[in-house]
Short mmCIF file of C-alpha atoms in Angstrom, two decimals:
data_model
loop_
_atom_site.label_atom_id
_atom_site.label_comp_id
_atom_site.label_asym_id
_atom_site.label_seq_id
_atom_site.Cartn_x
_atom_site.Cartn_y
_atom_site.Cartn_z
CA MET A 1 67.73 37.72 2.30
CA ALA A 2 64.41 36.55 0.86
CA ASP A 3 64.24 33.68 3.38
CA ALA A 4 65.05 36.04 6.23
CA ALA A 5 62.34 38.45 5.14
CA ALA A 6 59.82 35.64 4.99
CA ARG A 7 60.47 34.89 8.65
CA VAL A 8 59.75 38.44 9.79
CA VAL A 9 56.63 38.56 11.99
CA ILE A 10 54.77 41.81 12.51
CA SER A 11 53.99 41.96 16.23
CA PRO A 12 50.75 43.40 17.55
CA PRO A 13 50.51 45.35 20.79
CA GLY A 14 51.47 43.05 23.66
CA GLY A 15 49.98 42.19 27.03
CA ALA A 16 47.91 39.37 28.47
CA HIS A 17 44.67 41.32 28.14
CA HIS A 18 45.28 41.89 24.45
CA GLY A 19 46.09 38.20 23.97
CA VAL A 20 42.82 37.14 25.62
CA ALA A 21 40.89 39.57 23.42
CA ARG A 22 42.44 38.00 20.30
CA LEU A 23 41.71 34.54 21.62
CA LEU A 24 38.04 35.33 22.31
CA ASP A 25 37.64 36.90 18.87
CA ALA A 26 39.26 33.95 17.12
CA ASN A 27 37.11 31.36 18.90
CA LEU A 28 33.91 33.32 18.42
CA ASN A 29 34.69 33.39 14.71
CA ARG A 30 35.51 29.69 14.73
CA ALA A 31 32.32 28.74 16.55
CA ARG A 32 30.05 30.92 14.40
CA GLU A 33 31.65 29.74 11.15
CA GLY A 34 31.29 26.09 12.17
CA LEU A 35 27.65 26.61 13.13
CA ARG A 36 26.98 28.20 9.74
CA VAL A 37 28.47 25.22 7.91
CA VAL A 38 26.20 22.82 9.80
CA GLU A 39 23.20 25.16 9.52
CA ASP A 40 23.46 25.36 5.74
CA TRP A 41 23.65 21.58 5.47
CA CYS A 42 20.49 21.25 7.58
CA ARG A 43 18.78 23.84 5.42
CA LEU A 44 19.76 22.73 1.94
CA GLY A 45 20.92 19.15 2.43
CA LEU A 46 18.64 17.69 5.08
CA GLN A 47 15.79 20.20 4.67
CA ARG A 48 15.22 20.18 8.43
CA PRO A 49 14.02 23.70 9.31
CA GLU A 50 13.63 22.82 12.99
CA LEU A 51 17.36 22.09 13.18
CA VAL A 52 18.16 25.21 11.17
CA ALA A 53 16.22 27.31 13.70
CA ARG A 54 18.21 25.94 16.64
CA LEU A 55 21.57 26.42 14.94
CA LYS A 56 20.69 29.93 13.80
CA ASP A 57 19.69 30.78 17.37
CA TYR A 58 23.07 29.53 18.66
CA ARG A 59 24.91 31.58 16.05
CA GLN A 60 22.95 34.76 16.75
CA ARG A 61 23.39 34.43 20.51
CA LEU A 62 27.15 34.19 20.11
CA GLY A 63 27.10 37.14 17.74
CA GLN A 64 25.44 39.30 20.37
CA HIS A 65 28.50 38.76 22.60
CA HIS A 66 31.06 39.49 19.87
CA SER A 67 32.54 42.75 21.15
CA SER A 68 33.91 45.24 18.65
CA SER A 69 36.99 45.66 20.85
CA TRP A 70 37.80 41.96 20.38
CA LYS A 71 37.40 42.30 16.61
CA GLN A 72 39.81 45.24 16.61
CA ALA A 73 42.39 43.08 18.40
CA ARG A 74 42.75 40.82 15.33
CA HIS A 75 46.21 40.58 13.81
CA ALA A 76 46.37 37.73 11.29
CA ALA A 77 49.93 38.54 10.24
CA SER A 78 51.24 37.68 13.70
CA ASP A 79 49.19 34.50 14.15
CA PRO A 80 51.55 31.50 13.73
CA ALA A 81 48.59 29.24 12.87
CA THR A 82 47.26 31.34 9.99
CA GLY A 83 46.90 29.12 6.93
CA LEU A 84 47.86 26.02 8.88
CA ALA A 85 46.12 22.94 7.47
CA HIS A 86 45.97 19.28 8.38
CA GLN A 87 45.72 16.15 6.25
CA ALA A 88 42.46 15.17 8.00
CA GLN A 89 40.75 18.15 6.35
CA GLN A 90 41.38 16.60 2.94
CA GLU A 91 39.87 13.27 4.03
CA ARG A 92 36.35 14.58 4.67
CA SER A 93 34.65 13.18 1.61
CA THR A 94 31.02 13.03 2.80
CA PRO A 95 28.61 15.60 4.22
CA ARG A 96 28.36 13.52 7.39
CA GLN A 97 32.12 13.81 7.93
CA VAL A 98 32.01 17.56 7.31
CA VAL A 99 29.14 17.95 9.80
CA ALA A 100 30.90 15.86 12.44
CA ALA A 101 34.15 17.81 12.02
CA ASN A 102 32.38 21.16 12.30
CA CYS A 103 30.40 20.10 15.35
CA ALA A 104 33.69 19.18 17.01
CA ARG A 105 35.20 22.48 15.88
CA VAL A 106 32.34 24.43 17.44
CA GLN A 107 32.41 22.46 20.68
CA GLU A 108 36.17 23.00 21.07
CA ALA A 109 35.85 26.73 20.39
CA LEU A 110 33.01 27.01 22.90
CA ARG A 111 35.11 25.33 25.55
CA VAL A 112 37.90 27.86 24.99
CA LEU A 113 35.38 30.69 25.30
CA GLU A 114 34.17 29.23 28.59
CA GLU A 115 37.65 28.91 30.06
CA PHE A 116 39.00 32.33 29.05
CA GLY A 117 35.72 34.19 29.38
CA ARG A 118 35.02 33.42 33.02
CA HIS A 119 36.94 36.48 34.17
CA GLY A 120 35.88 39.57 32.28
CA ALA A 121 33.32 38.00 29.93
CA ALA A 122 31.14 35.93 32.26
CA GLU A 123 27.98 36.25 30.16
CA LEU A 124 29.82 34.96 27.10
CA ALA A 125 31.25 32.06 29.12
CA ALA A 126 27.77 31.09 30.37
CA THR A 127 26.28 31.33 26.89
CA ALA A 128 29.10 29.20 25.45
CA ALA A 129 28.52 26.52 28.09
CA THR A 130 24.78 26.40 27.42
CA ILE A 131 25.26 26.13 23.66
CA ARG A 132 27.98 23.51 24.01
CA TYR A 133 25.72 21.18 25.97
CA GLY A 134 22.85 21.85 23.59
CA LEU A 135 25.05 21.03 20.62
CA TYR A 136 26.04 17.69 22.16
CA ASP A 137 22.37 16.65 22.00
CA LEU A 138 21.76 18.27 18.62
CA GLU A 139 24.75 16.48 17.10
CA THR A 140 23.06 13.11 17.65
CA ALA A 141 20.15 14.25 15.50
CA LEU A 142 22.47 15.72 12.87
CA LEU A 143 24.42 12.49 12.47
CA ALA A 144 21.45 10.12 12.75
CA ASN A 145 19.96 8.32 9.77
CA GLN A 146 17.64 10.82 8.06
CA GLU A 147 15.50 8.44 5.99
CA ARG A 148 12.47 8.58 8.29
CA HIS A 149 12.53 12.37 8.40
CA GLN A 150 12.83 12.58 4.63
CA THR A 151 9.83 10.28 4.18
CA LEU A 152 7.89 12.33 6.73
CA ARG A 153 8.53 15.50 4.72
CA GLN A 154 7.13 13.80 1.63
CA ALA A 155 4.03 12.39 3.35
CA ARG A 156 0.97 14.66 3.07
CA LEU A 157 -1.80 12.23 3.98
CA TYR A 158 -1.78 10.59 7.42
CA LEU A 159 -4.11 7.72 8.30
CA VAL A 160 -4.96 7.26 11.99
CA THR A 161 -6.61 3.88 12.38
CA GLN A 162 -9.57 2.90 14.50
CA PRO A 163 -10.81 -0.61 15.31
CA ALA A 164 -12.38 -2.28 12.28
CA PRO A 165 -13.13 -5.88 11.30
CA GLU A 166 -11.04 -5.56 8.14
CA LEU A 167 -8.36 -3.24 9.51
CA LEU A 168 -5.44 -4.78 7.61
CA ALA A 169 -7.37 -4.85 4.34
CA VAL A 170 -8.32 -1.18 4.68
CA VAL A 171 -4.76 -0.10 5.43
CA LYS A 172 -3.38 -2.22 2.59
CA ALA A 173 -5.79 -0.64 0.10
CA CYS A 174 -4.75 2.83 1.23
CA LEU A 175 -1.06 1.99 0.99
CA GLU A 176 -1.47 0.59 -2.50
CA ALA A 177 -3.17 3.86 -3.46
CA GLY A 178 -0.19 5.96 -2.33
CA LEU A 179 -0.55 6.48 1.43
CA ARG A 180 2.85 6.82 3.15
CA LEU A 181 2.05 7.49 6.83
CA VAL A 182 0.00 5.28 9.16
CA GLN A 183 -0.67 5.51 12.89
CA TYR A 184 -1.98 2.53 14.81
CA ARG A 185 -4.47 3.87 17.35
CA GLU A 186 -6.26 1.50 19.70
CA LYS A 187 -7.94 3.43 22.49
CA ALA A 188 -9.43 1.93 25.65
CA PRO A 189 -12.75 0.21 24.90
CA ARG A 190 -16.00 2.02 25.56
CA PRO A 191 -18.68 0.49 27.81
CA GLY A 192 -19.99 -2.68 26.22
CA GLU A 193 -16.92 -3.17 23.99
CA SER A 194 -14.54 -6.07 24.50
CA ARG A 195 -11.14 -5.37 25.98
CA VAL A 196 -8.09 -5.57 23.68
CA THR A 197 -5.12 -7.29 25.28
CA ASP A 198 -1.53 -6.20 24.83
CA CYS A 199 -0.86 -9.47 23.04
CA GLN A 200 -3.56 -8.61 20.48
CA ARG A 201 -2.17 -5.11 20.11
CA PHE A 202 1.30 -6.53 19.52
CA ARG A 203 0.07 -8.89 16.78
CA THR A 204 -1.93 -6.17 15.05
CA ALA A 205 0.90 -3.63 15.27
CA THR A 206 3.41 -6.14 13.92
CA ALA A 207 1.19 -6.92 10.93
CA LEU A 208 0.58 -3.21 10.23
CA ARG A 209 4.28 -2.40 10.54
CA GLN A 210 5.14 -5.07 7.99
CA LEU A 211 2.47 -3.76 5.59
CA CYS A 212 3.87 -0.25 5.89
CA TRP A 213 7.44 -1.37 5.37
CA ASP A 214 6.44 -3.39 2.31
CA HIS A 215 5.03 -0.20 0.77
CA GLY A 216 7.79 2.19 1.84
CA ALA A 217 5.52 3.91 4.37
CA LEU A 218 6.11 5.07 7.93
CA PHE A 219 4.42 3.25 10.80
CA ILE A 220 3.64 5.17 14.00
CA VAL A 221 2.17 3.85 17.24
CA ASN A 222 -0.21 6.01 19.26
CA ASP A 223 0.65 6.64 22.93
CA ARG A 224 2.59 3.45 23.61
CA VAL A 225 6.37 3.86 23.47
CA ASP A 226 6.84 0.29 24.72
CA LEU A 227 4.74 -1.11 21.90
CA ALA A 228 6.51 1.07 19.33
CA LEU A 229 9.87 -0.31 20.44
CA ALA A 230 8.59 -3.88 20.62
CA VAL A 231 7.43 -3.91 16.98
CA GLU A 232 10.27 -1.69 15.68
CA ALA A 233 7.88 1.06 14.63
CA ASP A 234 9.15 4.25 13.00
CA GLY A 235 7.96 6.36 15.88
CA VAL A 236 5.27 7.25 18.38
CA HIS A 237 2.51 9.85 18.57
CA LEU A 238 1.78 11.41 21.95
CA GLY A 239 -1.23 13.27 23.28
CA GLN A 240 -1.06 16.06 25.82
CA ASP A 241 -1.66 13.62 28.68
CA ASP A 242 0.82 10.99 27.50
CA LEU A 243 4.49 10.46 28.28
CA PRO A 244 6.48 13.70 27.85
CA PRO A 245 8.24 13.89 24.45
CA LEU A 246 11.68 14.28 26.03
CA ALA A 247 11.20 11.03 27.96
CA ALA A 248 9.98 9.29 24.81
CA ARG A 249 13.00 10.57 22.89
CA ARG A 250 15.39 9.13 25.46
CA LEU A 251 13.81 5.73 24.92
CA LEU A 252 13.38 5.92 21.14
CA GLY A 253 16.69 7.54 20.20
CA PRO A 254 17.32 10.25 17.58
CA GLU A 255 16.35 8.32 14.44
CA ARG A 256 12.74 7.46 15.27
CA LEU A 257 9.95 10.02 15.04
CA VAL A 258 8.06 11.68 17.87
CA GLY A 259 4.76 13.39 17.07
CA ARG A 260 2.55 15.45 19.37
CA SER A 261 -1.10 16.47 19.39
CA THR A 262 -1.54 20.23 19.89
CA HIS A 263 -4.69 22.27 20.45
CA CYS A 264 -3.32 25.79 20.95
CA PRO A 265 -0.18 27.85 20.24
CA GLU A 266 1.24 27.08 23.69
CA HIS A 267 1.08 23.35 22.99
CA LEU A 268 2.80 23.92 19.66
CA CYS A 269 5.65 25.97 21.12
CA GLN A 270 6.27 23.34 23.77
CA ALA A 271 6.24 20.52 21.22
CA VAL A 272 8.86 22.31 19.12
CA ALA A 273 10.97 23.05 22.20
CA ASP A 274 10.76 19.37 23.15
CA GLY A 275 12.18 18.34 19.78
CA CYS A 276 9.05 16.78 18.29
CA ASP A 277 9.37 15.90 14.61
CA TYR A 278 5.82 16.83 13.62
CA VAL A 279 2.59 17.99 15.24
CA GLY A 280 -1.10 17.39 14.83
CA VAL A 281 -3.15 20.61 14.93
CA GLY A 282 -6.79 20.37 15.84
CA PRO A 283 -9.45 19.26 16.11
CA VAL A 284 -10.22 21.49 13.16
CA HIS A 285 -13.87 20.41 13.12
CA ALA A 286 -16.06 18.66 15.67
CA THR A 287 -15.44 14.94 15.57
CA PRO A 288 -16.72 11.88 17.46
CA THR A 289 -13.11 10.70 17.67
CA LYS A 290 -12.54 13.48 20.27
CA PRO A 291 -15.92 13.76 22.05
CA GLY A 292 -16.24 16.81 24.24
CA ARG A 293 -13.26 18.66 22.77
CA PRO A 294 -14.33 21.89 21.04
CA PRO A 295 -12.99 22.44 17.52
CA VAL A 296 -10.19 24.99 17.11
CA GLY A 297 -11.07 25.82 13.51
CA LEU A 298 -8.83 26.88 10.67
CA ASP A 299 -7.48 29.91 12.53
CA TYR A 300 -5.25 27.70 14.65
CA VAL A 301 -4.11 25.83 11.54
CA ARG A 302 -3.00 29.16 10.05
CA GLN A 303 -1.28 30.21 13.27
CA ALA A 304 0.53 26.92 13.64
CA THR A 305 1.77 26.61 10.10
CA ALA A 306 2.95 30.23 10.05
CA CYS A 307 5.41 29.68 12.90
CA SER A 308 6.10 25.95 13.11
CA PRO A 309 9.45 24.65 11.81
CA VAL A 310 8.07 21.08 11.81
CA PRO A 311 5.32 19.61 9.61
CA CYS A 312 1.77 20.37 10.79
CA PHE A 313 -1.01 17.88 10.06
CA ALA A 314 -4.56 19.24 10.34
CA ILE A 315 -6.76 16.70 12.10
CA GLY A 316 -10.31 16.45 13.34
CA GLY A 317 -13.28 15.98 11.03
CA VAL A 318 -11.13 16.45 7.91
CA ASN A 319 -12.61 14.68 4.89
CA LEU A 320 -12.84 14.76 1.12
CA GLU A 321 -15.21 17.76 1.16
CA ASN A 322 -13.15 20.07 3.39
CA ALA A 323 -9.54 18.86 3.01
CA HIS A 324 -8.78 21.70 0.60
CA GLN A 325 -9.51 24.21 3.38
CA ALA A 326 -6.85 22.76 5.69
CA ILE A 327 -4.23 22.61 2.94
CA GLY A 328 -5.21 26.07 1.75
CA SER A 329 -4.63 27.31 5.31
CA GLY A 330 -1.00 26.20 5.10
CA ALA A 331 -1.05 22.74 6.66
CA HIS A 332 1.72 20.43 5.50
CA GLY A 333 -0.82 17.62 5.33
CA ILE A 334 -4.03 16.21 6.74
CA ALA A 335 -4.63 13.39 9.19
CA VAL A 336 -7.85 11.44 8.79
CA VAL A 337 -9.65 8.66 10.61
CA ARG A 338 -13.23 8.08 9.46
CA ALA A 339 -12.63 9.51 5.98
CA LEU A 340 -10.68 6.35 5.16
CA MET A 341 -11.58 3.84 7.87
CA SER A 342 -15.31 4.17 7.11
CA ALA A 343 -14.98 4.50 3.33
CA SER A 344 -16.65 1.89 1.14
CA ASP A 345 -13.61 2.10 -1.18
CA PRO A 346 -10.64 3.31 0.93
CA GLY A 347 -8.21 3.01 -1.97
CA ALA A 348 -10.30 5.29 -4.20
CA VAL A 349 -10.78 7.85 -1.42
CA THR A 350 -7.01 7.81 -0.72
CA ARG A 351 -6.32 8.70 -4.34
CA GLN A 352 -8.95 11.44 -4.25
CA LEU A 353 -7.54 12.92 -1.04
CA LEU A 354 -4.02 12.92 -2.43
CA GLN A 355 -5.31 14.69 -5.53
CA VAL A 356 -7.06 17.32 -3.40
CA ILE A 357 -3.85 17.87 -1.42
CA ASP A 358 -1.76 18.26 -4.57
CA THR A 359 -4.25 20.63 -6.16
CA SER A 360 -4.83 22.72 -3.04
CA ALA A 361 -1.10 23.08 -2.43
CA LEU A 362 -0.46 24.64 -5.84
CA PRO A 363 0.40 28.37 -5.76
CA ARG A 364 -2.61 30.50 -6.49
CA PRO A 365 -2.32 32.88 -9.49
#
């Protein structure tokens, strides 16, 4: 009698419409739960707020379509798969395996929502399709090696080089003093200056990349995606007139970094939408490095850091005397050119700048 009672199934109201309602409810739950698992890992494990923002948006958009009538159609007692487990669930021993499994879970649930939602829940079906394709791309970033992004989050001082007779010596001194982020920038020569060949750029970039790697620092190439790939750089930095970030990402892959110069909130929003890993905000002050470009001041630094999910580096005329203003305005870090490249003792100035950053970033009483 006990065995017979255990086999009794309580049946819910029947009908195809009711069955579809239960199916949509179950897969909305499945998709939203899976997204939350991945979102929390990005938040607390990877500390990647830009990924958290995208996943949260997916989850909220699905929630807006979760009809109360579908929720009321739930009937766990009559679901033959309730409590059903699989051995593969016990074999997920690493966060990466958990993330991969939940991405697959979400994608499968979204496909079910597409198929059964086309007739009667067309908006849900369209939303599910859009999120599914977005998650395919996002999954590559989730499962990529995160070491570069972790180093980027720790780097607060960013050296952008300019031509100098002792370029390698200057960069080495800064690295030995604690610098962890270097960009090789070699702009077109001005009238009267000698032209730099691509072969020379390649040799210089290779030497700088090795110096950075020897000191556990990131090496970024300005503008040139081809050069970044040729020397195995950690990423590329793009101006507003350079190759679009999405095109650069296709060439660089998900593990390398893509940075973007921004001069207004519209630039920032587009950079985030394009999946950039960090942004430069400026020029904060007038600088000969960007002749003719008016400074944006600290107001834009405050605006950018208040809404950006990616690190913001204040750039443009930032030096030892005013660095505290940029950090005090919320910038993740500062990017400098002349402050280090023209310093008589670049190692000493690096240490002083790092001290200013640490002090300025402390919570005020």
